[in-house]
Amino acid sequence: MTDALIEAVAQGLHMVDLGRQLKVGMPQSPNHPQFWHTLPRRHGDSMRADGGSAANDMISTGTHVGTHIDALAHVSQDGKLFGGADAGSACLGGKYVEHGVHTIKPMVCRGVLLDVPTYLGVADLEGGYEITAEDIAGTINTQHTPVGPGDVVLIRSGWGKKFAEGAAYVGGPSGVPGIGEGAATWLAAQHIHAAGADTIAFERLAPGGGHAHLPAHRVFLVENGIYIIEALDLEELASRRLYEFIFVLVPLNIFGATGSPVRPLALVSA
Amino acid sequence: MTDALIEAVAQGLHMVDLGRQLKVGMPQSPNHPQFWHTLPRRHGDSMRADGGSAANDMISTGTHVGTHIDALAHVSQDGKLFGGADAGSACLGGKYVEHGVHTIKPMVCRGVLLDVPTYLGVADLEGGYEITAEDIAGTINTQHTPVGPGDVVLIRSGWGKKFAEGAAYVGGPSGVPGIGEGAATWLAAQHIHAAGADTIAFERLAPGGGHAHLPAHRVFLVENGIYIIEALDLEELASRRLYEFIFVLVPLNIFGATGSPVRPLALVSA
Amino acid sequence: MTDALIEAVAQGLHMVDLGRQLKVGMPQSPNHPQFWHTLPRRHGDSMRADGGSAANDMISTGTHVGTHIDALAHVSQDGKLFGGADAGSACLGGKYVEHGVHTIKPMVCRGVLLDVPTYLGVADLEGGYEITAEDIAGTINTQHTPVGPGDVVLIRSGWGKKFAEGAAYVGGPSGVPGIGEGAATWLAAQHIHAAGADTIAFERLAPGGGHAHLPAHRVFLVENGIYIIEALDLEELASRRLYEFIFVLVPLNIFGATGSPVRPLALVSA
Amino acid sequence: MTDALIEAVAQGLHMVDLGRQLKVGMPQSPNHPQFWHTLPRRHGDSMRADGGSAANDMISTGTHVGTHIDALAHVSQDGKLFGGADAGSACLGGKYVEHGVHTIKPMVCRGVLLDVPTYLGVADLEGGYEITAEDIAGTINTQHTPVGPGDVVLIRSGWGKKFAEGAAYVGGPSGVPGIGEGAATWLAAQHIHAAGADTIAFERLAPGGGHAHLPAHRVFLVENGIYIIEALDLEELASRRLYEFIFVLVPLNIFGATGSPVRPLALVSA
């Protein structure tokens, strides 16, 4: 008995890692508990009678740090979560039982990269640039990569190159490029499953505007039940012009949480 | 241009989740920092001027909790890591730079379930039972599932059913079933890529013996560079007699850590 | 100009430390995040150009661990905190602004030890023993240590000797000795400022009863605004028959928290 | 039998709180894990059958945050701790057993405030200003507050007023005022017990210089075994011209840690 998937994998895969390394000091939003890792026990601290030794770790962190996914429970509008659930009573015993990150199924599905700066003929988008519905549609047409129901759409702005710079990546005075309400509404109408970007807040931030206004989060998480993935590394996909791939994302199954750090992959046959 | 992987996925997948849910109070080894999750900000705590609100999380945890993978840096023998690196000096600036979990590539490869109790004709293995090389070879032959270079081998003992009971899963007085040095040596000789089990310590623990003696960890992590995956949920795979599949495991890319919580998947065509 | 306090201290003090050491693995209630301490940076991890180096710490913990104080915000009854505040709305933005631990003033005041087992002529009280109002009054009379408004009253059961044993200290099947509703009501009528004990839950726990019923917490924290101090080490005070002293307790000033680890002192002139 | 201390306290005390409130988002050194506090369980999350409910906390933090004390184990010079202990081997099993914060005895002793800007006739010292031995001696003489063996000396720069501003308090481009090697050597020669300041790094930081050079830490912690207290609030003491007092500091008894958050008090008779 043959299995198409097993055979396809056996022929060889090319894998692109879309996740950022989790490292103490990496840029992250100050709204979330800082990522920290430390070694409580190192080799040399103690040794068993047989000469064996085990080192271990302690992590303290928010879930919206590094490359991460937003559960639907992350955002509410006028006191409501997706589907109209009351945002206050949705929290049972200190856990978001209904729309927590444990309700997101692992994703192994079609993924599409939308390389907006390449479409627009620029190296990277500027801080504060709003990617419009026309930019999205134009990129899709030029790339010949239609997007449809169940797809995961990754929107490249080029801003990801700043991750290594630290504070510049977060935006602040410069703002951050990204989609606005128009492009979000257009994408939601295609019934995509999730959308991601190479920035920390996924959507356009006005220069100096901070997180006061996040309409794409409302459109996706609250109005349409579409997951959001942030702080992706999309540079290798873009440089290889890999616009269509199998997208793999496995959130940690944290009961009742609003998000999870993730390490998404793009896969194609070798 | 067609892509075998994209086509195989497009035909439909069946996915089995092999990871345990991360939940406050779940059983874990007392050697590692306890898993905790809490919501610093809930909906209702504050609302933006536009009626939007975001809830978030704080996690404190070890990495060897829930379903998790051991990096090679986790274990040393006589002061040496895999490849002979000095275990003391391998820790640079508080990070295991060489064999840390960030060096484990995401796995998308052939996986094989070895359902040992079914082979032995019992419902589940008893605490303290040592799975021998003969048990492993017999299971492989009976299942017609050879294992070879690059495969990930998941060894079912049936002990995973106790996860919901809490303390009983950890073992203690009862011991825990698992492979011993003989089976580990036999499997290492097949050049497998990683091995997993449905128990907290992967290998056999003698009744009342605790973690004093862990020869399979030495054979795999220190002598052969084979990763170990612990606390898997293998019950659904066994009940469906799904012995061969594509195994997907994506460790968090935590710089310098000795392990990572993971949520592995088994995939086949639908 | 002379100052009576400065002169008294200059003459010499005798200090008794009433706090338990905070150590990974110490007994604590499973209801609270476990105490963990680790060193992210050790000497040797990095050195400045001038030969200097600094090591540091990471702590993850609940606040009701080790020797600690309960803020009034810790406990509610029928949805109300002390003074009738609504327990739900008292939490503003994820902080107990009104009755949080930051509202407890540091204590430097008269303290009285009530050595109940010595009064009763036994070495230690048994698990589940309820210290009655009569026991309290009898101990006070026998010791000649009246208690009144503003005093801090420390009630010894002898159970503190079990701290080093670990799980036995927490109680469980044995129960834990301590005051019940009667003694709490009697003490509250004396208008004391705070009460402490050498046990983990302050009050009597029935054998096998767990924390299902905590009337003394209600009487003190909710009905009378009297602070509770738990897991004190009262053995040295008792062995020295030091029944009256200056009690010093300085909670961490954690904004909006329900408690704080503390290290109380008993001081007398040398 | 009368006790001078009990009588002095009975006559009434005036207490000045020298500690900063621990609050998420307060300024702290980026070298240390960020202070976070959250409520895992709030009132309303669950209620016992009898109508009672308990809320609790989770804290994740470094120890060198907020107002804190440095243990001698915090700093080494050329691989040595105070007393010549080897800084590497002083860490046993992941704990600084010899010079950890658990070895600091609670302090109830004479304290002296040195109000340097008032002596110099300025409102506050400028960023980068080095307080010299002459400044210290001049302040002592003008205030008529000699310092000697066993005293705790608190050095006011006025910089503490910036605590509420956040990043400005940390220094960075501006530098921070404080003592240099000369003043540290002069104070160490008086055999003081501990020294504190109203800044985050205790000693002078050059504008833009960061923490590259910390000679006063070396003089105090490594060469003389004198503890350092940082981020004190000295404004009320100065405005009341309270230059002599009983200083109370009780570090958390954290086994093997390099420091502890503290909330020191200054006490005088009322």
PDB file of C-alpha atoms in Angstrom, chain B residues 39-140:
ATOM      1  CA  LEU B  39      -2.929  35.742  32.089  1.00  0.00           C
ATOM      2  CA  PRO B  40      -1.380  39.080  33.132  1.00  0.00           C
ATOM      3  CA  ARG B  41      -3.959  40.968  31.118  1.00  0.00           C
ATOM      4  CA  ARG B  42      -7.481  39.783  30.491  1.00  0.00           C
ATOM      5  CA  HIS B  43     -10.213  41.336  28.419  1.00  0.00           C
ATOM      6  CA  GLY B  44     -11.884  43.811  30.703  1.00  0.00           C
ATOM      7  CA  ASP B  45      -8.617  44.913  32.340  1.00  0.00           C
ATOM      8  CA  SER B  46      -8.304  47.809  29.921  1.00  0.00           C
ATOM      9  CA  MET B  47      -9.832  48.876  26.648  1.00  0.00           C
ATOM     10  CA  ARG B  48      -8.425  51.110  23.937  1.00  0.00           C
ATOM     11  CA  ALA B  49     -10.346  54.202  22.895  1.00  0.00           C
ATOM     12  CA  ASP B  50     -11.669  52.335  19.849  1.00  0.00           C
ATOM     13  CA  GLY B  51     -13.188  49.491  21.907  1.00  0.00           C
ATOM     14  CA  GLY B  52     -10.377  47.030  21.208  1.00  0.00           C
ATOM     15  CA  SER B  53      -8.662  45.012  23.910  1.00  0.00           C
ATOM     16  CA  ALA B  54      -5.868  42.423  23.980  1.00  0.00           C
ATOM     17  CA  ALA B  55      -5.324  39.679  26.547  1.00  0.00           C
ATOM     18  CA  ASN B  56      -1.914  38.078  27.022  1.00  0.00           C
ATOM     19  CA  ASP B  57       0.071  35.378  28.812  1.00  0.00           C
ATOM     20  CA  MET B  58       3.015  34.703  31.048  1.00  0.00           C
ATOM     21  CA  ILE B  59       4.672  31.288  31.047  1.00  0.00           C
ATOM     22  CA  SER B  60       7.288  29.995  33.457  1.00  0.00           C
ATOM     23  CA  THR B  61       8.556  26.522  32.773  1.00  0.00           C
ATOM     24  CA  GLY B  62      11.357  24.083  32.349  1.00  0.00           C
ATOM     25  CA  THR B  63      11.913  22.730  28.860  1.00  0.00           C
ATOM     26  CA  HIS B  64      11.782  19.061  29.854  1.00  0.00           C
ATOM     27  CA  VAL B  65       8.070  19.243  30.678  1.00  0.00           C
ATOM     28  CA  GLY B  66       5.055  17.980  28.771  1.00  0.00           C
ATOM     29  CA  THR B  67       5.958  16.290  25.499  1.00  0.00           C
ATOM     30  CA  HIS B  68       9.529  17.421  24.857  1.00  0.00           C
ATOM     31  CA  ILE B  69      12.767  16.725  23.040  1.00  0.00           C
ATOM     32  CA  ASP B  70      16.199  16.379  24.616  1.00  0.00           C
ATOM     33  CA  ALA B  71      19.032  18.189  22.874  1.00  0.00           C
ATOM     34  CA  LEU B  72      22.401  16.478  22.867  1.00  0.00           C
ATOM     35  CA  ALA B  73      23.610  19.046  25.400  1.00  0.00           C
ATOM     36  CA  HIS B  74      21.139  17.654  27.943  1.00  0.00           C
ATOM     37  CA  VAL B  75      23.297  14.720  29.053  1.00  0.00           C
ATOM     38  CA  SER B  76      26.993  14.169  29.600  1.00  0.00           C
ATOM     39  CA  GLN B  77      28.970  11.115  30.613  1.00  0.00           C
ATOM     40  CA  ASP B  78      32.231  11.373  32.518  1.00  0.00           C
ATOM     41  CA  GLY B  79      32.351  15.062  31.690  1.00  0.00           C
ATOM     42  CA  LYS B  80      31.913  14.652  27.928  1.00  0.00           C
ATOM     43  CA  LEU B  81      29.091  15.500  25.524  1.00  0.00           C
ATOM     44  CA  PHE B  82      28.464  13.798  22.175  1.00  0.00           C
ATOM     45  CA  GLY B  83      31.521  13.998  19.976  1.00  0.00           C
ATOM     46  CA  GLY B  84      33.818  14.293  22.970  1.00  0.00           C
ATOM     47  CA  ALA B  85      33.194  17.961  23.711  1.00  0.00           C
ATOM     48  CA  ASP B  86      34.115  18.924  27.276  1.00  0.00           C
ATOM     49  CA  ALA B  87      30.788  19.319  29.063  1.00  0.00           C
ATOM     50  CA  GLY B  88      32.073  22.138  31.250  1.00  0.00           C
ATOM     51  CA  SER B  89      33.518  24.361  28.570  1.00  0.00           C
ATOM     52  CA  ALA B  90      30.655  23.569  26.146  1.00  0.00           C
ATOM     53  CA  CYS B  91      28.620  26.074  28.136  1.00  0.00           C
ATOM     54  CA  LEU B  92      29.664  29.468  26.767  1.00  0.00           C
ATOM     55  CA  GLY B  93      28.199  32.488  28.482  1.00  0.00           C
ATOM     56  CA  GLY B  94      25.442  30.436  30.023  1.00  0.00           C
ATOM     57  CA  LYS B  95      24.358  28.784  26.765  1.00  0.00           C
ATOM     58  CA  TYR B  96      25.088  25.403  25.211  1.00  0.00           C
ATOM     59  CA  VAL B  97      26.247  26.846  21.932  1.00  0.00           C
ATOM     60  CA  GLU B  98      27.392  23.601  20.324  1.00  0.00           C
ATOM     61  CA  HIS B  99      24.754  20.967  21.123  1.00  0.00           C
ATOM     62  CA  GLY B 100      21.879  23.170  22.262  1.00  0.00           C
ATOM     63  CA  VAL B 101      18.313  22.624  21.122  1.00  0.00           C
ATOM     64  CA  HIS B 102      18.769  25.360  18.492  1.00  0.00           C
ATOM     65  CA  THR B 103      21.002  22.923  16.604  1.00  0.00           C
ATOM     66  CA  ILE B 104      18.204  20.370  16.118  1.00  0.00           C
ATOM     67  CA  LYS B 105      16.742  20.741  12.630  1.00  0.00           C
ATOM     68  CA  PRO B 106      12.964  20.511  12.352  1.00  0.00           C
ATOM     69  CA  MET B 107      12.019  16.940  11.489  1.00  0.00           C
ATOM     70  CA  VAL B 108       9.759  15.991   8.582  1.00  0.00           C
ATOM     71  CA  CYS B 109      10.709  12.396   7.960  1.00  0.00           C
ATOM     72  CA  ARG B 110       9.628   8.788   8.165  1.00  0.00           C
ATOM     73  CA  GLY B 111       8.304   7.751  11.556  1.00  0.00           C
ATOM     74  CA  VAL B 112       7.634   4.246  12.831  1.00  0.00           C
ATOM     75  CA  LEU B 113       5.531   3.239  15.814  1.00  0.00           C
ATOM     76  CA  LEU B 114       6.677   0.120  17.635  1.00  0.00           C
ATOM     77  CA  ASP B 115       3.656  -1.130  19.547  1.00  0.00           C
ATOM     78  CA  VAL B 116       5.456  -3.397  21.994  1.00  0.00           C
ATOM     79  CA  PRO B 117       2.529  -4.444  24.230  1.00  0.00           C
ATOM     80  CA  THR B 118       0.472  -5.489  21.213  1.00  0.00           C
ATOM     81  CA  TYR B 119       3.432  -7.554  19.994  1.00  0.00           C
ATOM     82  CA  LEU B 120       3.782  -9.108  23.444  1.00  0.00           C
ATOM     83  CA  GLY B 121       0.065  -9.778  23.624  1.00  0.00           C
ATOM     84  CA  VAL B 122      -0.600  -7.619  26.682  1.00  0.00           C
ATOM     85  CA  ALA B 123      -2.664  -4.486  27.121  1.00  0.00           C
ATOM     86  CA  ASP B 124       0.152  -2.460  28.623  1.00  0.00           C
ATOM     87  CA  LEU B 125       3.636  -3.047  29.993  1.00  0.00           C
ATOM     88  CA  GLU B 126       4.124  -3.113  33.759  1.00  0.00           C
ATOM     89  CA  GLY B 127       6.146  -0.595  35.746  1.00  0.00           C
ATOM     90  CA  GLY B 128       9.814  -1.552  35.664  1.00  0.00           C
ATOM     91  CA  TYR B 129       9.496  -3.812  32.599  1.00  0.00           C
ATOM     92  CA  GLU B 130      12.616  -3.581  30.445  1.00  0.00           C
ATOM     93  CA  ILE B 131      11.925  -3.633  26.729  1.00  0.00           C
ATOM     94  CA  THR B 132      14.716  -5.736  25.265  1.00  0.00           C
ATOM     95  CA  ALA B 133      16.408  -5.743  21.866  1.00  0.00           C
ATOM     96  CA  GLU B 134      14.469  -8.944  21.153  1.00  0.00           C
ATOM     97  CA  ASP B 135      11.181  -7.195  21.931  1.00  0.00           C
ATOM     98  CA  ILE B 136      12.111  -4.402  19.540  1.00  0.00           C
ATOM     99  CA  ALA B 137      13.208  -6.735  16.742  1.00  0.00           C
ATOM    100  CA  GLY B 138      10.138  -8.924  17.238  1.00  0.00           C
ATOM    101  CA  THR B 139       7.787  -5.957  17.084  1.00  0.00           C
ATOM    102  CA  ILE B 140       9.442  -4.687  13.917  1.00  0.00           C
TER     103      ILE B 140
END
